[in-house]
């Protein structure tokens, strides 16, 4: 069998099988986390990102490969989670841009599109690191381009692409010493290899062996994330616009000419949480509205409505929290925009309340193992009624998604690249609401370097890293992103870490207590600090965060 041209229908099938292969192996990718911590999430992030892209592709009925590529790019853009998901979205953004005007492509055009994707992804990363998914994608694309010089068969080119991707993946430990030290290949690169495996299997008409999966389905995870973003910070009576309304408009000649800005502005009058993604053929809409029929009627002015879905959020919220449905309140007056709004990301009910108490307007429930998507962050941005929105990701794996969200909205968004909860708190406490945006950004960025961050968690496997022998079940102390101590006992690990972190110049220690700690243990830890560091003031907050029994902030 030889395939010399690739159309939209076949490419869509490749995408769906690539997404399935990644989904089937997401747990394996998660397990490749360099640190033996219980929150490896590269596979989960790439899987949810690719699932979002595949969902958009599945809604396409065209043979035009450029249109299918646009759908994939849009779905990945809004669904991207974590650094790996953002890089994956950029790879296929560049790929799709290269083919957007084509109805079908040859082997040369396929290879060139892979290379275009690599170029786009490298530009999107501030400081590209070799030995990662970027390297695997780059090497695979180079092999594809070389193969296309003599091969007209897209199957043959894809075989060379996958062959080199697998070889490049095996070389990642030679480029990134920490991978070699702990005996793993790059997790993001492995995820991309699984996607390419699905591509090739589809081209050959083969079905890949599905690995056994545990845990909820991807649809369940996506739904859980969506509902969490809506439910976690409101009571039923606080839901102003009660119907989550989604639909697509397929434009028709003879109907109202589509102007995206006018379309978005008009729809904004019907509700909130508005998202509009459009191309030359259709527009996809998500909005929370009180009268969804009026929204649909407006959409019909432009063409046919397809893929309509309306959900009663008051009923959903009531089902979750067991409340009675209140009567809809009278429509409140719209408030004027404030100068600033703060969006922050964190996990743990107590930490979320702590951020709200010091000035956060919107708290996205997320963090390790459940990174919010670009779309989640976009929704939070739009829920904040302000001229300037500041985002505190509080996790190194969420910074890129926050930056991507900032790039797709009209609002002025400032991303402060906080990588830990203590950094986010320090930045927020330095916020001056009377200052100009450039000064606010500079001050909050400076605050990131004024705090030391520490965490206590446990090891999920045996390993050796940074000269430390770590056994499964050990408690590990992480200081500013590096594992510095281990112990079999949680309290002793906490004490050891504080001895590493606190210096004579430090004045304040903030302890954020996780789920797996007791008041008795906290009392012993405070007694230890007061004995060893008598000039250090201690604050304790119950963060209720999972996985990390303690988070320490030292200033």
Coordinates of C-alpha atoms in Angstrom, one line a residue:
X1 CA 0.0 0.0 0.0
X2 CA 1.3 3.4 -0.9
X3 CA -0.2 6.8 0.0
X4 CA 1.3 9.7 -1.9
X5 CA -1.1 12.4 -0.9
X6 CA -2.8 13.1 2.4
X7 CA -6.2 14.7 2.6
X8 CA -8.2 16.1 5.5
X9 CA -10.2 12.9 6.1
X10 CA -7.1 10.7 6.4
X11 CA -5.2 13.3 8.5
X12 CA -8.2 13.5 10.9
X13 CA -8.0 9.7 11.3
X14 CA -4.3 9.9 12.0
X15 CA -4.9 12.6 14.7
X16 CA -7.6 10.5 16.4
X17 CA -5.4 7.4 16.5
X18 CA -2.4 9.4 17.7
X19 CA -4.5 10.8 20.5
X20 CA -5.8 7.3 21.4
X21 CA -2.2 5.9 21.5
X22 CA -1.1 8.7 23.8
X23 CA -4.2 8.2 26.0
X24 CA -3.5 4.5 26.3
X25 CA 0.0 5.2 27.5
X26 CA -0.4 8.4 29.5
X27 CA 0.3 6.6 32.8
X28 CA 3.6 5.3 31.5
X29 CA 4.6 8.9 30.4
X30 CA 3.6 10.2 33.9
X31 CA 5.9 7.6 35.5
X32 CA 8.9 9.0 33.6
X33 CA 9.0 12.0 35.9
X34 CA 12.6 12.8 36.8
X35 CA 11.8 13.5 40.5
X36 CA 10.3 10.5 42.3
X37 CA 7.5 12.6 43.6
X38 CA 3.8 11.5 43.5
X39 CA 2.8 14.2 41.0
X40 CA 4.3 13.2 37.6
X41 CA 1.8 14.7 35.2
X42 CA 3.4 15.1 31.7
X43 CA 1.4 12.2 30.3
X44 CA -1.8 13.6 31.8
X45 CA -1.1 17.1 30.5
X46 CA -0.2 15.9 27.0
X47 CA -3.2 13.5 26.9
X48 CA -5.7 16.2 27.9
X49 CA -4.2 18.6 25.5
X50 CA -4.3 16.2 22.6
X51 CA -7.8 15.1 23.6
X52 CA -8.9 18.7 23.2
X53 CA -7.3 18.9 19.7
X54 CA -8.9 15.6 18.7
X55 CA -12.3 16.7 19.8
X56 CA -12.1 19.7 17.5
X57 CA -10.9 17.5 14.6
X58 CA -13.8 15.1 15.2
X59 CA -16.3 17.9 14.6
X60 CA -14.9 18.4 11.1
X61 CA -16.6 17.0 8.0
X62 CA -14.2 18.3 5.4
X63 CA -11.6 16.6 3.2
X64 CA -9.6 19.9 3.2
X65 CA -6.4 19.1 5.2
X66 CA -5.8 22.8 5.9
X67 CA -9.2 23.1 7.6
X68 CA -8.6 20.0 9.7
X69 CA -5.2 21.4 10.7
X70 CA -6.8 24.6 11.8
X71 CA -9.3 22.7 13.9
X72 CA -6.5 20.7 15.5
X73 CA -4.5 23.8 16.2
X74 CA -7.4 25.6 17.9
X75 CA -8.3 22.6 20.0
X76 CA -4.8 22.2 21.2
X77 CA -4.3 25.9 21.8
X78 CA -7.3 26.1 24.2
X79 CA -6.8 22.7 25.8
X80 CA -3.0 23.0 26.4
X81 CA -2.0 22.1 29.9
X82 CA 1.5 22.2 31.4
X83 CA 4.7 23.0 29.5
X84 CA 4.5 19.7 27.6
X85 CA 1.0 20.4 26.4
X86 CA 1.8 24.0 25.4
X87 CA 4.9 22.8 23.4
X88 CA 2.7 20.1 21.7
X89 CA 0.2 22.8 20.8
X90 CA 2.9 24.9 19.3
X91 CA 4.3 22.0 17.3
X92 CA 1.0 21.4 15.6
X93 CA 0.3 25.1 15.4
X94 CA 3.3 25.5 13.1
X95 CA 2.4 22.3 11.2
X96 CA -1.1 23.5 10.6
X97 CA 0.0 27.0 9.5
X98 CA 2.2 25.4 6.9
X99 CA -0.7 23.5 5.3
X100 CA -3.6 25.9 6.0
X101 CA -4.2 26.7 2.3
X102 CA -3.8 23.2 1.0
X103 CA -6.6 20.7 0.3
X104 CA -4.2 17.8 0.4
X105 CA -0.4 17.5 0.8
X106 CA 2.5 15.4 -0.6
X107 CA 5.2 13.7 1.3
X108 CA 7.5 16.8 0.8
X109 CA 4.8 19.1 2.2
X110 CA 4.1 16.7 5.1
X111 CA 7.8 16.7 6.0
X112 CA 8.1 20.5 5.6
X113 CA 5.0 21.0 7.9
X114 CA 6.7 18.9 10.6
X115 CA 9.7 21.2 10.3
X116 CA 7.6 24.3 10.4
X117 CA 6.1 22.9 13.7
X118 CA 9.5 22.6 15.2
X119 CA 10.4 26.1 14.2
X120 CA 7.3 27.5 15.9
X121 CA 7.8 25.5 19.0
X122 CA 11.4 26.6 19.5
X123 CA 10.4 30.2 19.1
X124 CA 7.6 29.8 21.7
X125 CA 10.1 28.6 24.4
X126 CA 12.2 31.3 26.0
X127 CA 15.2 29.1 26.7
X128 CA 14.9 25.8 24.7
X129 CA 16.5 22.9 26.5
X130 CA 18.0 20.0 24.4
X131 CA 17.2 16.5 25.5
X132 CA 13.4 17.2 25.7
X133 CA 10.4 16.9 23.5
X134 CA 11.8 19.8 21.4
X135 CA 14.9 17.7 20.5
X136 CA 12.8 14.6 19.6
X137 CA 10.5 16.7 17.4
X138 CA 13.5 18.4 15.7
X139 CA 15.4 15.2 15.0
X140 CA 12.2 13.5 13.7
X141 CA 11.4 16.4 11.4
X142 CA 14.9 16.5 10.0
X143 CA 14.6 12.8 9.2
X144 CA 11.3 13.4 7.6
X145 CA 12.7 16.1 5.3
X146 CA 15.6 13.9 4.3
X147 CA 13.3 11.0 3.5
X148 CA 11.0 13.1 1.5
X149 CA 13.8 14.1 -0.9
X150 CA 13.6 10.5 -2.4
X151 CA 10.3 9.1 -1.1
X152 CA 6.9 10.0 -2.5
X153 CA 5.2 7.6 0.0
X154 CA 3.9 9.4 3.1
X155 CA 4.0 6.0 4.9
X156 CA 7.7 5.7 4.2
X157 CA 8.3 9.3 5.4
X158 CA 6.3 8.6 8.5
X159 CA 8.3 5.4 9.2
X160 CA 11.5 7.4 9.0
X161 CA 10.0 10.1 11.2
X162 CA 9.0 7.6 13.9
X163 CA 12.3 5.7 13.6
X164 CA 14.3 8.8 14.3
X165 CA 11.9 10.0 17.0
X166 CA 12.5 6.8 18.9
X167 CA 16.3 7.0 18.4
X168 CA 16.3 10.6 19.5
X169 CA 14.3 9.7 22.6
X170 CA 16.9 7.1 23.5
X171 CA 19.6 9.8 23.2
X172 CA 17.8 12.3 25.5
X173 CA 19.7 11.1 28.6
X174 CA 23.0 11.9 26.9
X175 CA 21.9 15.5 26.3
X176 CA 20.2 16.0 29.7
X177 CA 22.4 14.6 32.5
X178 CA 19.6 14.5 35.1
X179 CA 17.8 11.9 32.9
X180 CA 20.8 9.7 32.8
X181 CA 21.3 10.1 36.5
X182 CA 17.8 8.7 37.3
X183 CA 17.7 6.3 34.4
X184 CA 14.8 7.6 32.4
X185 CA 14.2 9.1 28.9
X186 CA 12.4 12.4 28.5
X187 CA 8.7 12.1 29.3
X188 CA 7.5 14.7 26.8
X189 CA 9.6 13.1 24.0
X190 CA 8.0 9.8 24.9
X191 CA 4.6 11.3 24.6
X192 CA 5.3 12.6 21.2
X193 CA 6.6 9.2 20.1
X194 CA 3.3 7.7 21.1
X195 CA 1.5 10.2 19.0
X196 CA 3.7 9.4 16.0
X197 CA 3.1 5.7 16.6
X198 CA -0.6 6.3 16.2
X199 CA 0.0 8.3 13.0
X200 CA 1.9 5.5 11.4
X201 CA -0.4 2.8 12.5
X202 CA -3.4 4.6 10.9
X203 CA -1.5 5.1 7.7
X204 CA -0.8 1.4 7.6
X205 CA -4.3 0.5 8.6
X206 CA -3.1 -1.2 11.8
X207 CA -4.6 -1.2 15.3
X208 CA -2.1 -0.8 18.1
X209 CA -2.3 -2.8 21.3
X210 CA -4.0 -0.8 24.0
X211 CA -2.3 -0.9 27.3
X212 CA -4.4 -1.4 30.5
X213 CA -5.6 2.0 31.8
X214 CA -6.6 2.9 35.3
X215 CA -8.5 5.8 36.7
X216 CA -11.2 7.8 35.1
X217 CA -11.7 8.3 31.4
X218 CA -10.5 11.4 29.6
X219 CA -14.0 12.7 29.2
X220 CA -14.5 12.3 32.9
X221 CA -11.3 14.2 33.6
X222 CA -12.2 17.0 31.2
X223 CA -15.7 17.3 32.7
X224 CA -14.3 17.3 36.2
X225 CA -11.9 20.1 35.4
X226 CA -14.7 22.1 33.8
X227 CA -17.1 21.7 36.7
X228 CA -14.4 22.3 39.2
X229 CA -13.6 25.7 37.7
X230 CA -17.2 26.7 37.9
X231 CA -18.3 25.1 41.2
X232 CA -15.4 25.6 43.5
X233 CA -15.8 29.2 44.3
X234 CA -19.6 29.9 44.4
X235 CA -22.9 29.1 45.9
X236 CA -25.9 28.1 43.7
X237 CA -27.5 31.5 44.3
X238 CA -24.4 33.3 43.1
X239 CA -24.7 31.8 39.6
X240 CA -25.8 34.9 37.7
X241 CA -26.0 33.2 34.2
X242 CA -27.4 29.7 34.7
X243 CA -26.9 27.9 31.4
X244 CA -23.6 26.8 29.9
X245 CA -24.2 27.2 26.2
X246 CA -22.0 25.8 23.5
X247 CA -22.6 25.8 19.7
X248 CA -21.0 26.3 16.4
X249 CA -22.2 28.5 13.5
X250 CA -21.5 27.4 10.0
X251 CA -21.6 30.6 7.9
X252 CA -24.0 30.9 5.0
X253 CA -24.1 33.2 2.0
X254 CA -27.1 35.6 2.1
X255 CA -26.9 35.8 5.9
X256 CA -25.3 38.5 8.1
X257 CA -21.6 39.0 7.2
X258 CA -19.4 37.8 10.0
X259 CA -17.3 40.3 11.8
X260 CA -15.6 38.6 14.8
X261 CA -15.2 41.7 16.9
X262 CA -18.9 42.7 16.4
X263 CA -20.0 39.1 17.0
X264 CA -18.0 38.8 20.2
X265 CA -19.2 42.2 21.5
X266 CA -22.9 41.4 20.8
X267 CA -22.7 38.0 22.5
X268 CA -21.1 39.5 25.6
X269 CA -24.4 41.3 26.3
X270 CA -26.0 37.9 26.8
X271 CA -23.8 36.6 29.6
X272 CA -20.2 35.9 30.8
X273 CA -17.4 33.4 30.3
X274 CA -17.5 34.1 26.6
X275 CA -15.2 32.3 24.3
X276 CA -15.3 32.7 20.5
X277 CA -13.0 30.9 18.1
X278 CA -13.6 31.5 14.4
X279 CA -12.2 30.9 10.9
X280 CA -13.5 31.5 7.4
X281 CA -16.2 28.7 7.6
X282 CA -17.5 28.7 11.2
X283 CA -17.4 30.1 14.7
X284 CA -17.3 28.1 17.9
X285 CA -19.0 29.7 20.9
X286 CA -19.0 29.0 24.6
X287 CA -21.0 31.3 26.9
X288 CA -22.7 31.2 30.3
X289 CA -26.1 32.8 29.6
X290 CA -29.4 33.3 31.4
X291 CA -31.5 33.0 28.2
X292 CA -29.7 30.5 25.8
X293 CA -32.5 30.7 23.3
X294 CA -31.6 34.4 22.6
X295 CA -28.0 33.5 22.1
X296 CA -28.9 30.8 19.6
X297 CA -31.2 33.1 17.8
X298 CA -28.5 35.6 17.5
X299 CA -26.1 33.0 16.1
X300 CA -28.6 32.0 13.5
X301 CA -28.3 35.4 11.9
X302 CA -24.9 34.3 10.5
X303 CA -25.7 30.7 9.4
X304 CA -26.6 27.2 10.5
X305 CA -26.2 26.1 14.1
X306 CA -24.4 22.8 14.7
X307 CA -23.1 20.9 17.8
X308 CA -25.4 22.6 20.2
X309 CA -25.1 21.8 23.9
X310 CA -26.9 23.6 26.8
X311 CA -26.4 22.6 30.5
X312 CA -28.2 24.0 33.5
X313 CA -25.3 25.0 35.8
X314 CA -27.6 25.7 38.8
X315 CA -28.9 22.1 38.6
X316 CA -25.4 20.7 38.2
X317 CA -24.2 22.7 41.2
X318 CA -27.2 21.6 43.3
X319 CA -26.6 18.0 42.4
X320 CA -23.0 18.4 43.6
X321 CA -23.5 20.2 46.8
X322 CA -27.0 19.0 47.7
X323 CA -28.6 22.4 47.8
X324 CA -32.1 23.5 46.7
X325 CA -32.4 25.4 43.5
X326 CA -33.2 29.0 44.3
X327 CA -35.3 31.2 42.2
X328 CA -33.2 33.3 39.8
X329 CA -32.3 36.6 41.3
X330 CA -33.2 39.9 39.7
X331 CA -30.5 41.0 37.2
X332 CA -27.8 42.9 39.0
X333 CA -26.3 46.1 37.8
X334 CA -23.0 45.6 35.9
X335 CA -20.1 46.8 37.9
X336 CA -17.5 49.2 36.5
X337 CA -14.1 47.7 35.7
X338 CA -11.5 48.0 38.3
X339 CA -7.9 48.9 37.5
X340 CA -6.5 45.5 38.5
X341 CA -7.7 42.0 38.9
X342 CA -5.6 39.1 40.3
X343 CA -5.9 35.5 39.0
X344 CA -3.9 32.8 40.8
X345 CA -3.6 29.0 40.6
X346 CA -3.2 26.7 43.5
X347 CA -4.3 23.4 45.1
X348 CA -5.8 23.0 48.6
X349 CA -8.8 24.7 50.0
X350 CA -6.8 26.5 52.7
X351 CA -4.2 27.9 50.3
X352 CA -7.0 29.1 48.0
X353 CA -8.6 30.9 50.9
X354 CA -5.2 32.3 51.9
X355 CA -4.7 33.8 48.4
X356 CA -8.2 35.3 48.5
X357 CA -7.6 36.9 51.8
X358 CA -4.5 38.7 50.5
X359 CA -6.1 40.0 47.4
X360 CA -6.7 37.3 44.7
X361 CA -10.0 37.9 42.8
X362 CA -10.1 34.5 41.1
X363 CA -8.5 31.2 42.3
X364 CA -8.2 28.4 39.8
X365 CA -8.1 25.1 41.6
X366 CA -5.1 23.4 40.1
X367 CA -1.4 22.6 40.5
X368 CA 0.6 19.4 40.4
X369 CA -1.3 16.5 38.7
X370 CA -4.1 18.8 37.6
X371 CA -2.6 21.7 35.7
X372 CA -5.3 24.0 34.3
X373 CA -5.7 24.4 30.6
X374 CA -5.2 27.5 28.5
X375 CA -9.0 27.7 28.3
X376 CA -9.4 27.4 32.1
X377 CA -7.1 30.4 32.5
X378 CA -8.8 32.3 29.7
X379 CA -12.2 31.9 31.5
X380 CA -10.7 33.1 34.7
X381 CA -9.3 36.2 33.0
X382 CA -12.6 37.0 31.5
X383 CA -14.4 36.5 34.8
X384 CA -12.3 39.2 36.4
X385 CA -13.8 42.6 35.7
X386 CA -10.6 44.7 35.4
X387 CA -8.6 46.7 32.9
X388 CA -5.3 44.9 33.8
X389 CA -5.3 41.2 34.9
X390 CA -2.3 39.8 36.8
X391 CA -1.8 36.0 36.7
X392 CA 0.2 34.1 39.4
X393 CA 0.7 30.5 38.1
X394 CA 2.6 29.3 41.3
X395 CA 3.9 26.3 39.4
X396 CA 6.7 26.1 36.8
X397 CA 4.6 23.8 34.7
X398 CA 1.7 26.3 34.4
X399 CA 3.7 29.4 33.4
X400 CA 3.6 28.7 29.7
X401 CA -0.1 27.9 29.7
X402 CA -0.7 31.3 31.4
X403 CA 1.4 33.1 28.8
X404 CA -0.5 31.3 26.1
X405 CA -3.8 32.3 27.6
X406 CA -2.6 35.9 27.8
X407 CA -1.8 35.8 24.1
X408 CA -5.4 34.9 23.0
X409 CA -7.4 37.4 25.0
X410 CA -8.1 41.1 24.4
X411 CA -7.4 42.2 27.9
X412 CA -4.1 43.5 29.1
X413 CA -2.6 40.5 31.0
X414 CA 0.6 40.4 33.1
X415 CA 2.0 37.0 33.8
X416 CA 4.2 37.0 36.9
X417 CA 6.2 33.7 36.5
X418 CA 5.8 32.5 40.1
X419 CA 6.9 28.8 40.3
X420 CA 5.8 28.1 43.9
X421 CA 3.1 29.0 46.4
X422 CA 5.5 31.0 48.5
X423 CA 6.7 33.0 45.4
X424 CA 3.0 33.7 44.5
X425 CA 2.3 34.9 48.1
X426 CA 5.4 37.1 48.1
X427 CA 4.5 38.7 44.8
X428 CA 0.9 39.3 45.8
X429 CA 1.9 40.9 49.1
X430 CA 4.1 43.3 47.1
X431 CA 1.2 44.3 44.8
X432 CA 0.5 48.1 44.8
X433 CA -2.9 48.8 43.3
X434 CA -2.2 52.5 42.9
X435 CA 1.0 51.9 40.7
X436 CA 1.1 51.8 36.9
X437 CA 1.1 48.3 35.3
X438 CA 4.8 48.4 34.3
X439 CA 5.8 49.3 37.9
X440 CA 3.5 46.6 39.3
X441 CA 5.0 44.0 37.0
X442 CA 8.6 45.0 38.0
X443 CA 7.9 45.0 41.7
X444 CA 6.1 41.7 41.7
X445 CA 8.8 40.1 39.6
X446 CA 11.4 41.3 42.0
X447 CA 9.5 39.9 44.9
X448 CA 9.9 36.4 43.5
X449 CA 13.6 36.4 44.4
X450 CA 13.0 37.6 48.0
X451 CA 11.6 34.3 49.3
X452 CA 12.9 30.8 49.6
X453 CA 10.5 27.9 48.9
X454 CA 10.5 24.4 50.4
X455 CA 8.3 21.4 50.3
X456 CA 8.1 18.0 52.0
X457 CA 6.7 15.1 50.0
X458 CA 7.3 11.4 49.6
X459 CA 9.1 9.2 47.0
X460 CA 7.1 6.9 44.7
X461 CA 10.1 4.9 43.6
X462 CA 13.8 4.1 44.4
X463 CA 16.3 6.4 42.6
X464 CA 19.5 8.3 43.0
X465 CA 19.5 12.0 42.2
X466 CA 21.9 14.9 43.0
X467 CA 24.0 12.4 45.0
X468 CA 21.1 11.3 47.2
X469 CA 20.0 7.6 47.5
X470 CA 16.3 7.7 47.7
X471 CA 14.1 4.7 48.6
X472 CA 10.4 4.4 47.8
X473 CA 8.4 5.8 50.7
X474 CA 11.2 8.2 51.9
X475 CA 10.2 11.7 52.8
X476 CA 12.1 14.3 50.7
X477 CA 12.8 17.9 51.4
X478 CA 12.9 20.1 48.3
X479 CA 14.5 23.5 48.5
X480 CA 14.0 25.9 45.6
X481 CA 13.3 23.0 43.2
X482 CA 16.1 20.7 44.3
X483 CA 15.9 17.6 46.5
X484 CA 18.3 18.3 49.3
X485 CA 17.4 15.9 52.1
X486 CA 15.6 12.6 52.8
X487 CA 14.4 10.7 55.8
X488 CA 12.1 7.8 56.6
X489 CA 10.2 10.0 59.1
X490 CA 8.1 13.0 57.9
X491 CA 8.8 15.2 61.0
X492 CA 12.6 14.6 60.8
X493 CA 12.6 15.4 57.1
X494 CA 10.8 18.7 57.8
X495 CA 13.4 19.6 60.5
X496 CA 16.3 18.7 58.2
X497 CA 14.9 20.8 55.4
X498 CA 14.4 23.9 57.7
X499 CA 18.0 23.5 58.9
X500 CA 19.1 23.7 55.2
X501 CA 16.8 26.6 54.3
X502 CA 17.0 29.1 57.3
X503 CA 20.0 31.3 57.6
X504 CA 21.0 33.9 60.2
X505 CA 19.6 36.7 58.1
X506 CA 16.1 35.2 57.8
X507 CA 13.2 36.7 59.8
X508 CA 9.9 35.0 58.9
X509 CA 9.0 31.3 58.4
X510 CA 5.6 30.5 57.1
X511 CA 4.4 26.9 57.4
X512 CA 1.6 25.7 55.2
X513 CA 0.2 22.5 56.6
X514 CA -0.9 19.8 54.2
X515 CA -3.5 17.0 54.5
X516 CA -1.1 14.4 55.8
X517 CA 0.0 16.3 59.0
X518 CA -1.3 16.5 62.5
X519 CA -1.6 19.3 65.0
X520 CA 0.6 17.4 67.3
X521 CA 3.4 17.2 64.7
X522 CA 3.0 20.9 63.9
X523 CA 3.4 21.8 67.5
X524 CA 6.7 19.7 67.6
X525 CA 7.9 21.4 64.5
X526 CA 7.2 24.9 65.9
X527 CA 9.0 24.0 69.1
X528 CA 12.0 22.9 67.1
X529 CA 12.1 26.2 65.1
X530 CA 11.8 28.3 68.3
X531 CA 14.6 26.4 69.9
X532 CA 17.0 26.5 66.8
X533 CA 16.0 29.9 65.4
X534 CA 14.9 32.1 68.3
X535 CA 14.8 35.3 66.2
X536 CA 12.6 33.8 63.4
X537 CA 8.9 34.6 63.6
X538 CA 6.7 31.6 62.7
X539 CA 3.3 31.7 61.0
X540 CA 1.2 28.6 60.4
X541 CA -1.7 28.2 57.9
X542 CA -3.7 25.0 57.2
X543 CA -3.4 24.8 53.5
X544 CA -5.1 21.4 53.2
X545 CA -3.0 20.7 50.1
X546 CA -2.5 17.1 48.9
X547 CA 0.8 15.4 48.2
X548 CA 2.9 18.0 50.0
X549 CA 2.7 17.6 53.7
X550 CA 4.5 20.9 54.3
X551 CA 5.2 24.0 52.2
X552 CA 7.7 26.3 53.7
X553 CA 8.2 30.0 52.9
X554 CA 11.4 31.6 54.3
X555 CA 12.0 35.4 54.2

